[in-house]
mmCIF file of C-alpha atoms in Angstrom:
data_model
loop_
_atom_site.group_PDB
_atom_site.id
_atom_site.type_symbol
_atom_site.label_atom_id
_atom_site.label_comp_id
_atom_site.label_asym_id
_atom_site.label_seq_id
_atom_site.Cartn_x
_atom_site.Cartn_y
_atom_site.Cartn_z
ATOM 1 C CA MET U 1 -1.765 -23.526 -0.162
ATOM 2 C CA ARG U 2 -1.359 -20.181 -1.873
ATOM 3 C CA ARG U 3 -0.077 -17.359 0.297
ATOM 4 C CA GLU U 4 -1.760 -14.161 -0.760
ATOM 5 C CA VAL U 5 -1.179 -10.452 -0.329
ATOM 6 C CA ARG U 6 -4.017 -7.929 -0.512
ATOM 7 C CA VAL U 7 -3.016 -4.811 -2.455
ATOM 8 C CA TYR U 8 -4.405 -1.342 -1.691
ATOM 9 C CA VAL U 9 -3.578 2.052 -3.180
ATOM 10 C CA CYS U 10 -4.110 4.736 -0.555
ATOM 11 C CA SER U 11 -4.435 8.503 -0.977
ATOM 12 C CA VAL U 12 -3.811 11.068 1.721
ATOM 13 C CA GLU U 13 -6.384 13.855 1.760
ATOM 14 C CA GLY U 14 -6.815 16.970 3.839
ATOM 15 C CA PRO U 15 -9.866 17.256 6.091
ATOM 16 C CA GLY U 16 -11.672 19.641 3.719
ATOM 17 C CA MET U 17 -12.515 22.177 6.407
ATOM 18 C CA PRO U 18 -10.737 25.255 7.704
ATOM 19 C CA THR U 19 -8.503 24.596 10.671
ATOM 20 C CA TYR U 20 -7.804 27.953 12.245
ATOM 21 C CA ARG U 21 -6.332 26.930 15.587
ATOM 22 C CA HIS U 22 -6.682 23.190 15.589
ATOM 23 C CA ILE U 23 -4.468 20.618 13.997
ATOM 24 C CA VAL U 24 -6.463 18.011 12.107
ATOM 25 C CA ALA U 25 -4.721 14.908 10.834
ATOM 26 C CA PRO U 26 -5.048 14.073 7.151
ATOM 27 C CA ILE U 27 -7.321 11.207 6.168
ATOM 28 C CA SER U 28 -6.129 8.174 4.220
ATOM 29 C CA ARG U 29 -8.559 6.536 1.839
ATOM 30 C CA CYS U 30 -7.576 3.122 0.519
ATOM 31 C CA GLU U 31 -8.924 1.365 -2.557
ATOM 32 C CA TYR U 32 -8.620 -2.411 -2.836
ATOM 33 C CA MET U 33 -6.814 -3.284 -6.071
ATOM 34 C CA GLY U 34 -6.898 -7.078 -5.793
ATOM 35 C CA GLY U 35 -4.662 -9.843 -4.575
ATOM 36 C CA ALA U 36 -1.209 -11.064 -5.534
ATOM 37 C CA SER U 37 0.783 -14.149 -4.692
ATOM 38 C CA LEU U 38 3.377 -13.654 -1.966
ATOM 39 C CA ASP U 39 5.805 -15.687 -4.077
ATOM 40 C CA VAL U 40 6.064 -13.021 -6.827
ATOM 41 C CA LEU U 41 7.385 -10.364 -4.418
ATOM 42 C CA PRO U 42 11.107 -9.677 -3.877
ATOM 43 C CA PRO U 43 12.604 -11.731 -0.999
ATOM 44 C CA GLU U 44 13.242 -8.759 1.328
ATOM 45 C CA LEU U 45 9.665 -7.509 0.932
ATOM 46 C CA ARG U 46 8.288 -11.025 1.373
ATOM 47 C CA GLY U 47 10.252 -11.403 4.624
ATOM 48 C CA GLU U 48 9.010 -8.053 5.919
ATOM 49 C CA LEU U 49 5.395 -8.999 5.166
ATOM 50 C CA LEU U 50 5.760 -12.332 6.950
ATOM 51 C CA ARG U 51 7.263 -10.601 10.020
ATOM 52 C CA ARG U 52 4.976 -7.575 10.255
ATOM 53 C CA GLY U 53 1.846 -8.550 8.329
ATOM 54 C CA GLU U 54 1.645 -5.185 6.563
ATOM 55 C CA VAL U 55 4.011 -2.981 4.553
ATOM 56 C CA LEU U 56 3.521 0.598 3.330
ATOM 57 C CA LEU U 57 5.495 1.751 0.275
ATOM 58 C CA THR U 58 5.716 5.260 -1.150
ATOM 59 C CA GLU U 59 7.895 4.295 -4.120
ATOM 60 C CA LEU U 60 7.564 1.399 -6.563
ATOM 61 C CA ASP U 61 10.074 -0.008 -8.967
ATOM 62 C CA GLU U 62 8.820 -1.314 -12.287
ATOM 63 C CA SER U 63 9.087 -5.019 -11.431
ATOM 64 C CA LEU U 64 7.141 -4.654 -8.175
ATOM 65 C CA ALA U 65 4.448 -2.580 -9.905
ATOM 66 C CA ARG U 66 3.993 -5.366 -12.473
ATOM 67 C CA ALA U 67 3.984 -8.087 -9.795
ATOM 68 C CA VAL U 68 1.150 -6.487 -7.820
ATOM 69 C CA GLY U 69 -0.702 -5.032 -10.826
ATOM 70 C CA VAL U 70 -0.427 -1.361 -9.907
ATOM 71 C CA GLY U 71 0.758 1.546 -12.056
ATOM 72 C CA ASN U 72 2.820 4.485 -10.880
ATOM 73 C CA LEU U 73 1.826 6.235 -7.685
ATOM 74 C CA SER U 74 1.055 9.936 -7.835
ATOM 75 C CA ASP U 75 1.796 12.517 -5.154
ATOM 76 C CA TYR U 76 0.134 11.797 -1.821
ATOM 77 C CA GLN U 77 -0.402 8.119 -2.681
ATOM 78 C CA TYR U 78 1.161 5.028 -1.178
ATOM 79 C CA LEU U 79 0.892 1.283 -1.601
ATOM 80 C CA ARG U 80 -0.380 -0.834 1.286
ATOM 81 C CA LEU U 81 0.357 -4.570 1.157
ATOM 82 C CA VAL U 82 -1.382 -6.801 3.715
ATOM 83 C CA PHE U 83 -0.481 -10.462 4.176
ATOM 84 C CA SER U 84 -3.677 -12.514 4.228
ATOM 85 C CA GLY U 85 -2.261 -16.001 4.609
#
């Protein structure tokens, strides 16, 4: 049985409306980038995914980016990995 991780790249965006006196939380929009095998991830990340089910990353090293098939993240972007069993 192949253990899979769903890979999303998420962007944080402002609400797009003036907020004079009210605080409005930013909105995250996530785009599904595909799946990756859990076995190609580094051991510490694999353990975290198995414990929590989801991991958010704001920085990627080159080997992890290759393993999950994602390029560099720009400002206000993060990587969301979800364990799907």
